[in-house]
Amino acid sequence: MSSDYEFSDDDVDNVFDDEDIEMQDDDSDGDDGGDMDDFKVAPKTTRKAWEVQFDSLTQASIEKLMEKDVEHIRGILGVDESKAGLLLRHNLWNKERLIEQYMDNPDKTLIAAGAAMPEPEPPRPSRRPSRKPKASASPKSDTFVCSICFDDAPDITPLSLDCGHAACSGCWSAYITSKIRDEAEHACRCMAEGCGLVASDEFVRSAVDEDTYVRFEELLVRHFVACMPHLKFCPYPSCTNTVSCPGAASKTSLTTVVPIVSCGARGLASTSSGSMTQSQELTRQVTGKEHKFCFGCIIDSDHRPVVCGVALLWLKKCRDDSETANWIKSNTKECSKCMSTIEKNGGCNHMTCKKCKHEFCWVCMGPWSEHGTAWYSCNRYDEKGGVDARDSQSKSRASLERYLHYYNRWANHEQSAKLALDLFAKTEKKMEEMQITSALTWIEVQFMKKAVEEVDKCRMTLKWTYAMAYYLAKGNQKDLFEDNQRDLERAVEDLSELLESPIEPENIPTLRQKVTDKTVYVQKRNSIVLEDTAEGFLEGRWAWNATVEGFEDPVPQDP
Amino acid sequence: MDARLRRVNKEIADCKNDKTSNIRIDLIDSSPFHLKGSFPGPEDTPYQGGHFEVDIVIPESYPFQPVKMKFITKVYHPNVSSASGAICLDILKDAWSPVLTLKSTLISLQSLLCSPEPNDPQDAEVAKHYTTSKHSFDETARYWTKMYAQAPGAGVTKEDTVAAAGLEKAHVDQFEALGFPRAKVVDVLRRLNYRGANVAQITEDRVVEELLK
Ligand SMILES: [Zn+2]
Ligand SMILES: [Zn+2]
Ligand SMILES: [Zn+2]
Ligand SMILES: [Zn+2]
Ligand SMILES: [Zn+2]
Ligand SMILES: [Zn+2]
């Protein structure tokens, strides 16, 4: 994105005054549980503290915005549509700067954009703006030899832009296709050396096949979106939606908000509508992963509650220290009692060794009995050890242990979330069972699915709270943050364990009540973590122990 | 016939028929898409008298994407990697145009030898040498031409690492006398650009410090 692009308020107004914008489904959370009376969630009247205002736009609505700008420039500068488009693209869609430059020197501006030739065009009978590729008949005879491929077959069609540099249609087609497909370039300049004329959209359309032209149109939209600080293209593969989020358009805003947005689509874009049945399409829309991403950075998932700067710092640290951390990431551990290998296959941290029945915590490997229902302080790193560390060797050891404490928990939640897919499958099976063994209807067994979704969501929050806690400066605020983190973690583990408990037909009503209650509680704990953190950013309450872009320098930590 | 094949065949034939230019394009094996270009070093340059060979690979989308070229012959030049022969030249990248040919590109390489662009270097060490001491650079480039490009020159039979690195024998001897291996001394002095006016800027301690690393 160009940094010298000056963004004016008018642009924002233009975007949002546009009545023509097709709004996508504005339910940003995706799941509303409208038909599930079990979950009495407050209706979404106001935006929550951890949410940003954003809108989703389709490719067609971005194209409309582009057309509007082209029309605007066409009216002011008195150039045709094709030239107006080329001028805008070359000037990164900055209308004010374009108009200023054009008023100053129209010829120079047109030439730079590839919309005109440097020298006056050779006299022609009429100076109609030519928007169609014209077949420039060879002046002397009918034997045209293409200067690119040396083809001299009588049936080849010579083509040229307004400059008259002719080549056969096959070469034009191959050239423009290569520009679009190999270079992702939308401005295709004339093939002649030193000729800066850019092919018009009409010319491109006539030169390439349908698929390549579709790609060309997408490149134009992507370029426009990249020029606008308040727009971002959806990063999900083959999705062509754009999100508008003016509240996160500036770098400074990223110290107070975590702009997690969604383009409104789910799953993979259906390539051709014919290949899916209606019910398959419906399933995709409901079960496919929502296109959630961060507007402020390159992370294409929800990294709330932590701000972009800290999230990126943490990811870099994990990358740099990946070797040290690798052994932890591994999926298998040994039972601390009988040393037999244990594989984690569910989301729950309460492990029971199949061999010796020893119960322990997957995260700290400590006996589960010590955690009990309290799950005491498994989330908090005990800094006491650091005090004794006098020589540099034990200091660096202490700092590694500290990092591993947070990394271990971060990786565990990530791993558990990955296993959520299995849990989903298992849950589906359980839901089927329940419909058979009890009088519950399909709707009434949905509480299981809802609970799994909630656990998944909360593990994402928990995961990033460990990145945040690692960088939080020691003190009261950090303690309160970790209290909230612990409460959420405990609630999530409780619910997680409940979901993996076996189902007895006679217990289903109790189970349903328990799961439902715990789901509501987990939701509440998650909201508390998200809300308190978001408010803390707005109030500037969080202080770091490392330098984070946009924040004050860290307060020195006592050794 | 395939347009790419027709074009390359014609380019090879045209080059053969052109008796005025001294550019040659030869097949390496049976494929017309992997070729060897060659040209004499331009006159009045340190490359004069040398014979320079270039590896040419014609990509699938030629001529709509640029041809891939690199020097086979070792060349001492700011825009050519002294190790790999990779070339930094705009027409081999974004300034490529489908009307350019293998021959015109080889001519461009030949003229690149006449007019180095040290501000857009491929080989930063060579570029530093060029900007700090043009005279010493020319000498080294001439040595490389004799050594690697078969330029007729008396007395060059075995590679002289000191001359090839563009250093002075006295400087290398001086540090070797302190007990460091000769190859290491050459390597460090080359990296530090211990040449011309720069020698006065670099203290002996600094060199020793590097040598001890
Ligand atoms: Zn052609
Ligand atoms: Zn032209
Ligand atoms: Zn999307
Ligand atoms: Zn972010
Ligand atoms: Zn065991
Ligand atoms: Zn534990």
Coordinates of N, CA, C and O and ligand atoms in Angstrom, one line a residue, chain A residues 234 239 263 265 291, ligand 3:
Chain A
C234 N -10.6 -9.6 1.3 CA -10.7 -10.8 2.2 C -9.6 -11.7 1.8 O -9.3 -12.1 0.7
C239 N -12.0 -16.0 -2.4 CA -13.0 -15.1 -2.0 C -12.7 -13.7 -2.6 O -11.6 -13.3 -2.6
C263 N -15.9 -11.0 6.2 CA -16.4 -10.5 4.9 C -17.8 -11.0 4.8 O -18.5 -10.7 3.8
A265 N -18.8 -14.1 4.2 CA -18.9 -15.4 3.6 C -18.4 -16.5 4.5 O -17.7 -16.2 5.5
H291 N -15.3 -16.3 7.3 CA -14.1 -15.5 6.8 C -13.8 -14.4 7.8 O -14.0 -13.2 7.5
Ligands
ZN3 ZN -14.3 -13.9 2.3

